[in-house]
Each structure stands twice: as structure tokens, then as C-alpha cells.
Amino acid sequence: MGKVSLEGIEFHAYHGAYPEETVLGNRFTLDLELETNFRQAMLHDDLSATVDYSKLYKLIKARMDVRVKLLEHLGHMIVTDILEVYPDTSQIRLTLKKHHPALGGLVSFSSVQIQYPEDYA
């Protein structure tokens, strides 16, 4: 097994439970780590034998464009999408941060971390 990761993926999106969040939007950062068997890609220099970063980014971007209220739900949907495209993924660790959440005070970010399969047991 090997690990593939994308770190510091940034989006401007409109997720949140409060009306102003869905109007103004916010900056989000996502870190993602997948564990998968990419032995054939190592041996044969074959992109189809591993996780394609470009496809992974497009999958995440498509999900970020669909408004939801909770980071927990958004993270779950991203994990579900990844598993549909890459069913041989054995582990996923996703951290999703919302910068300067509307909490009535100065907060750098709120975040959730989702781990597959641990959080799905």
C-alpha cells in the first residue's frame, strides 16, 4: 500500500448553516490523504494504475460547488465520491477547514477531519 495526497487545496464556496454564509461565501482549505495499492503504477509508469490527481481535484471541486450546511456532510460526500471512483482505496483522511467562520469573534478557521473506514464503522 502507498499514500497519495493533495494538500492545501483552496476553494471559495458557499457552505454554511447561516444565511450570510450562503450569500457571501467563504474560503475553504482541504487536505486529503488516500491509501491505495499503486504497485503497478510504480513498476510500469502507468497512470491508470493509481489515483489520478487531476481527476481527484475535479471530483472535489464538483462537490465543493454543491451547497451544504455542514462541513461534516460535505466531507462525507467527498469521501463517498472518492470511493465511487477509486473503490480500491483502503483508507482516506480528509481535513476540511472553513477560514474565518461567522462566529461573532475572531477565529482563524473551523475544521472537521473524517477518516475512512474508522468513521464509517
PDB file of C-alpha atoms in Angstrom:
ATOM      1  CA  MET A   1       0.000   0.000   0.000  1.00  0.00           C
ATOM      2  CA  GLY A   2       1.073   3.539  -0.680  1.00  0.00           C
ATOM      3  CA  LYS A   3      -0.197   7.005   0.147  1.00  0.00           C
ATOM      4  CA  VAL A   4      -1.321   9.660  -2.282  1.00  0.00           C
ATOM      5  CA  SER A   5      -2.097  13.140  -1.001  1.00  0.00           C
ATOM      6  CA  LEU A   6      -3.244  16.561  -2.072  1.00  0.00           C
ATOM      7  CA  GLU A   7      -2.630  19.291   0.491  1.00  0.00           C
ATOM      8  CA  GLY A   8      -3.793  22.854   0.755  1.00  0.00           C
ATOM      9  CA  ILE A   9      -6.487  22.684  -1.912  1.00  0.00           C
ATOM     10  CA  GLU A  10      -8.315  26.022  -1.741  1.00  0.00           C
ATOM     11  CA  PHE A  11     -11.801  26.962  -2.828  1.00  0.00           C
ATOM     12  CA  HIS A  12     -14.204  29.843  -2.444  1.00  0.00           C
ATOM     13  CA  ALA A  13     -17.580  28.260  -1.750  1.00  0.00           C
ATOM     14  CA  TYR A  14     -20.971  28.941  -0.173  1.00  0.00           C
ATOM     15  CA  HIS A  15     -21.367  26.342   2.584  1.00  0.00           C
ATOM     16  CA  GLY A  16     -22.853  27.146   5.956  1.00  0.00           C
ATOM     17  CA  ALA A  17     -25.834  26.990   8.246  1.00  0.00           C
ATOM     18  CA  TYR A  18     -26.316  30.770   8.361  1.00  0.00           C
ATOM     19  CA  PRO A  19     -27.893  32.806   5.534  1.00  0.00           C
ATOM     20  CA  GLU A  20     -24.950  35.208   5.182  1.00  0.00           C
ATOM     21  CA  GLU A  21     -22.587  32.278   4.552  1.00  0.00           C
ATOM     22  CA  THR A  22     -24.596  31.197   1.524  1.00  0.00           C
ATOM     23  CA  VAL A  23     -24.553  34.744   0.128  1.00  0.00           C
ATOM     24  CA  LEU A  24     -21.006  35.921   0.857  1.00  0.00           C
ATOM     25  CA  GLY A  25     -19.274  32.566   0.706  1.00  0.00           C
ATOM     26  CA  ASN A  26     -16.002  31.772   2.373  1.00  0.00           C
ATOM     27  CA  ARG A  27     -12.553  30.352   1.783  1.00  0.00           C
ATOM     28  CA  PHE A  28     -12.116  26.633   2.400  1.00  0.00           C
ATOM     29  CA  THR A  29      -8.949  24.547   2.520  1.00  0.00           C
ATOM     30  CA  LEU A  30      -8.896  20.792   2.105  1.00  0.00           C
ATOM     31  CA  ASP A  31      -6.116  18.284   2.837  1.00  0.00           C
ATOM     32  CA  LEU A  32      -6.564  14.760   1.573  1.00  0.00           C
ATOM     33  CA  GLU A  33      -4.585  11.556   2.006  1.00  0.00           C
ATOM     34  CA  LEU A  34      -5.531   8.232   0.397  1.00  0.00           C
ATOM     35  CA  GLU A  35      -4.053   4.819   0.951  1.00  0.00           C
ATOM     36  CA  THR A  36      -4.158   2.585  -2.083  1.00  0.00           C
ATOM     37  CA  ASN A  37      -2.176  -0.096  -3.851  1.00  0.00           C
ATOM     38  CA  PHE A  38      -0.149   1.639  -6.540  1.00  0.00           C
ATOM     39  CA  ARG A  39       2.475  -1.052  -7.030  1.00  0.00           C
ATOM     40  CA  GLN A  40       1.636  -1.475 -10.729  1.00  0.00           C
ATOM     41  CA  ALA A  41       1.973   2.280 -11.279  1.00  0.00           C
ATOM     42  CA  MET A  42       5.407   2.181  -9.623  1.00  0.00           C
ATOM     43  CA  LEU A  43       6.562  -0.717 -11.769  1.00  0.00           C
ATOM     44  CA  HIS A  44       5.056   0.281 -15.121  1.00  0.00           C
ATOM     45  CA  ASP A  45       4.761   4.093 -15.053  1.00  0.00           C
ATOM     46  CA  ASP A  46       1.009   3.710 -15.685  1.00  0.00           C
ATOM     47  CA  LEU A  47      -1.338   6.487 -14.552  1.00  0.00           C
ATOM     48  CA  SER A  48      -4.370   4.207 -14.812  1.00  0.00           C
ATOM     49  CA  ALA A  49      -2.859   2.030 -12.060  1.00  0.00           C
ATOM     50  CA  THR A  50      -3.020   4.775  -9.428  1.00  0.00           C
ATOM     51  CA  VAL A  51      -5.066   7.754  -8.316  1.00  0.00           C
ATOM     52  CA  ASP A  52      -5.078  10.499 -10.953  1.00  0.00           C
ATOM     53  CA  TYR A  53      -4.559  13.814  -9.091  1.00  0.00           C
ATOM     54  CA  SER A  54      -6.350  15.744 -11.810  1.00  0.00           C
ATOM     55  CA  LYS A  55      -9.465  13.555 -11.593  1.00  0.00           C
ATOM     56  CA  LEU A  56      -9.340  13.722  -7.809  1.00  0.00           C
ATOM     57  CA  TYR A  57      -9.193  17.533  -7.861  1.00  0.00           C
ATOM     58  CA  LYS A  58     -12.092  17.763 -10.336  1.00  0.00           C
ATOM     59  CA  LEU A  59     -14.159  15.396  -8.193  1.00  0.00           C
ATOM     60  CA  ILE A  60     -13.552  17.547  -5.088  1.00  0.00           C
ATOM     61  CA  LYS A  61     -14.228  20.792  -6.960  1.00  0.00           C
ATOM     62  CA  ALA A  62     -17.538  19.451  -8.276  1.00  0.00           C
ATOM     63  CA  ARG A  63     -18.608  18.568  -4.741  1.00  0.00           C
ATOM     64  CA  MET A  64     -17.459  21.949  -3.366  1.00  0.00           C
ATOM     65  CA  ASP A  65     -19.811  23.616  -5.870  1.00  0.00           C
ATOM     66  CA  VAL A  66     -22.860  21.927  -4.268  1.00  0.00           C
ATOM     67  CA  ARG A  67     -24.003  24.000  -1.281  1.00  0.00           C
ATOM     68  CA  VAL A  68     -24.463  22.242   2.064  1.00  0.00           C
ATOM     69  CA  LYS A  69     -24.854  23.436   5.636  1.00  0.00           C
ATOM     70  CA  LEU A  70     -22.296  21.318   7.498  1.00  0.00           C
ATOM     71  CA  LEU A  71     -18.619  20.601   6.935  1.00  0.00           C
ATOM     72  CA  GLU A  72     -19.256  17.094   8.264  1.00  0.00           C
ATOM     73  CA  HIS A  73     -21.747  16.406   5.479  1.00  0.00           C
ATOM     74  CA  LEU A  74     -19.539  17.974   2.830  1.00  0.00           C
ATOM     75  CA  GLY A  75     -16.574  15.851   3.917  1.00  0.00           C
ATOM     76  CA  HIS A  76     -18.701  12.716   3.912  1.00  0.00           C
ATOM     77  CA  MET A  77     -19.910  13.425   0.377  1.00  0.00           C
ATOM     78  CA  ILE A  78     -16.329  13.921  -0.837  1.00  0.00           C
ATOM     79  CA  VAL A  79     -15.292  10.603   0.749  1.00  0.00           C
ATOM     80  CA  THR A  80     -18.279   8.876  -0.873  1.00  0.00           C
ATOM     81  CA  ASP A  81     -17.397  10.357  -4.275  1.00  0.00           C
ATOM     82  CA  ILE A  82     -13.769   9.226  -3.959  1.00  0.00           C
ATOM     83  CA  LEU A  83     -14.803   5.675  -3.073  1.00  0.00           C
ATOM     84  CA  GLU A  84     -17.124   5.539  -6.100  1.00  0.00           C
ATOM     85  CA  VAL A  85     -14.296   6.481  -8.471  1.00  0.00           C
ATOM     86  CA  TYR A  86     -11.495   4.658  -6.628  1.00  0.00           C
ATOM     87  CA  PRO A  87     -13.130   1.666  -4.887  1.00  0.00           C
ATOM     88  CA  ASP A  88      -9.741   0.082  -4.094  1.00  0.00           C
ATOM     89  CA  THR A  89      -8.924   2.920  -1.704  1.00  0.00           C
ATOM     90  CA  SER A  90      -8.399   1.336   1.700  1.00  0.00           C
ATOM     91  CA  GLN A  91      -8.070   4.482   3.814  1.00  0.00           C
ATOM     92  CA  ILE A  92      -8.949   8.152   3.460  1.00  0.00           C
ATOM     93  CA  ARG A  93      -8.059  11.021   5.770  1.00  0.00           C
ATOM     94  CA  LEU A  94      -9.743  14.299   4.888  1.00  0.00           C
ATOM     95  CA  THR A  95      -9.379  17.605   6.744  1.00  0.00           C
ATOM     96  CA  LEU A  96     -11.710  20.401   5.706  1.00  0.00           C
ATOM     97  CA  LYS A  97     -11.243  23.942   7.042  1.00  0.00           C
ATOM     98  CA  LYS A  98     -13.514  26.971   6.818  1.00  0.00           C
ATOM     99  CA  HIS A  99     -11.493  30.167   7.181  1.00  0.00           C
ATOM    100  CA  HIS A 100     -12.807  32.911   9.467  1.00  0.00           C
ATOM    101  CA  PRO A 101     -16.169  31.288  10.235  1.00  0.00           C
ATOM    102  CA  ALA A 102     -19.034  33.628  11.174  1.00  0.00           C
ATOM    103  CA  LEU A 103     -18.991  33.045  14.936  1.00  0.00           C
ATOM    104  CA  GLY A 104     -19.158  36.613  16.219  1.00  0.00           C
ATOM    105  CA  GLY A 105     -15.451  36.745  17.063  1.00  0.00           C
ATOM    106  CA  LEU A 106     -12.018  36.323  15.548  1.00  0.00           C
ATOM    107  CA  VAL A 107     -11.398  32.659  14.689  1.00  0.00           C
ATOM    108  CA  SER A 108      -8.793  31.582  12.121  1.00  0.00           C
ATOM    109  CA  PHE A 109     -10.748  28.544  10.980  1.00  0.00           C
ATOM    110  CA  SER A 110     -13.117  25.784  11.974  1.00  0.00           C
ATOM    111  CA  SER A 111     -12.407  22.275  10.737  1.00  0.00           C
ATOM    112  CA  VAL A 112     -13.510  18.685  10.596  1.00  0.00           C
ATOM    113  CA  GLN A 113     -11.429  15.595   9.999  1.00  0.00           C
ATOM    114  CA  ILE A 114     -13.005  12.498   8.517  1.00  0.00           C
ATOM    115  CA  GLN A 115     -11.281   9.124   8.391  1.00  0.00           C
ATOM    116  CA  TYR A 116     -12.416   6.190   6.322  1.00  0.00           C
ATOM    117  CA  PRO A 117     -13.073   3.434   7.340  1.00  0.00           C
ATOM    118  CA  GLU A 118     -12.839   4.397  11.047  1.00  0.00           C
ATOM    119  CA  ASP A 119     -15.677   6.936  10.993  1.00  0.00           C
ATOM    120  CA  TYR A 120     -17.884   4.563   8.980  1.00  0.00           C
ATOM    121  CA  ALA A 121     -17.832   1.593  11.341  1.00  0.00           C
TER     122      ALA A 121
END
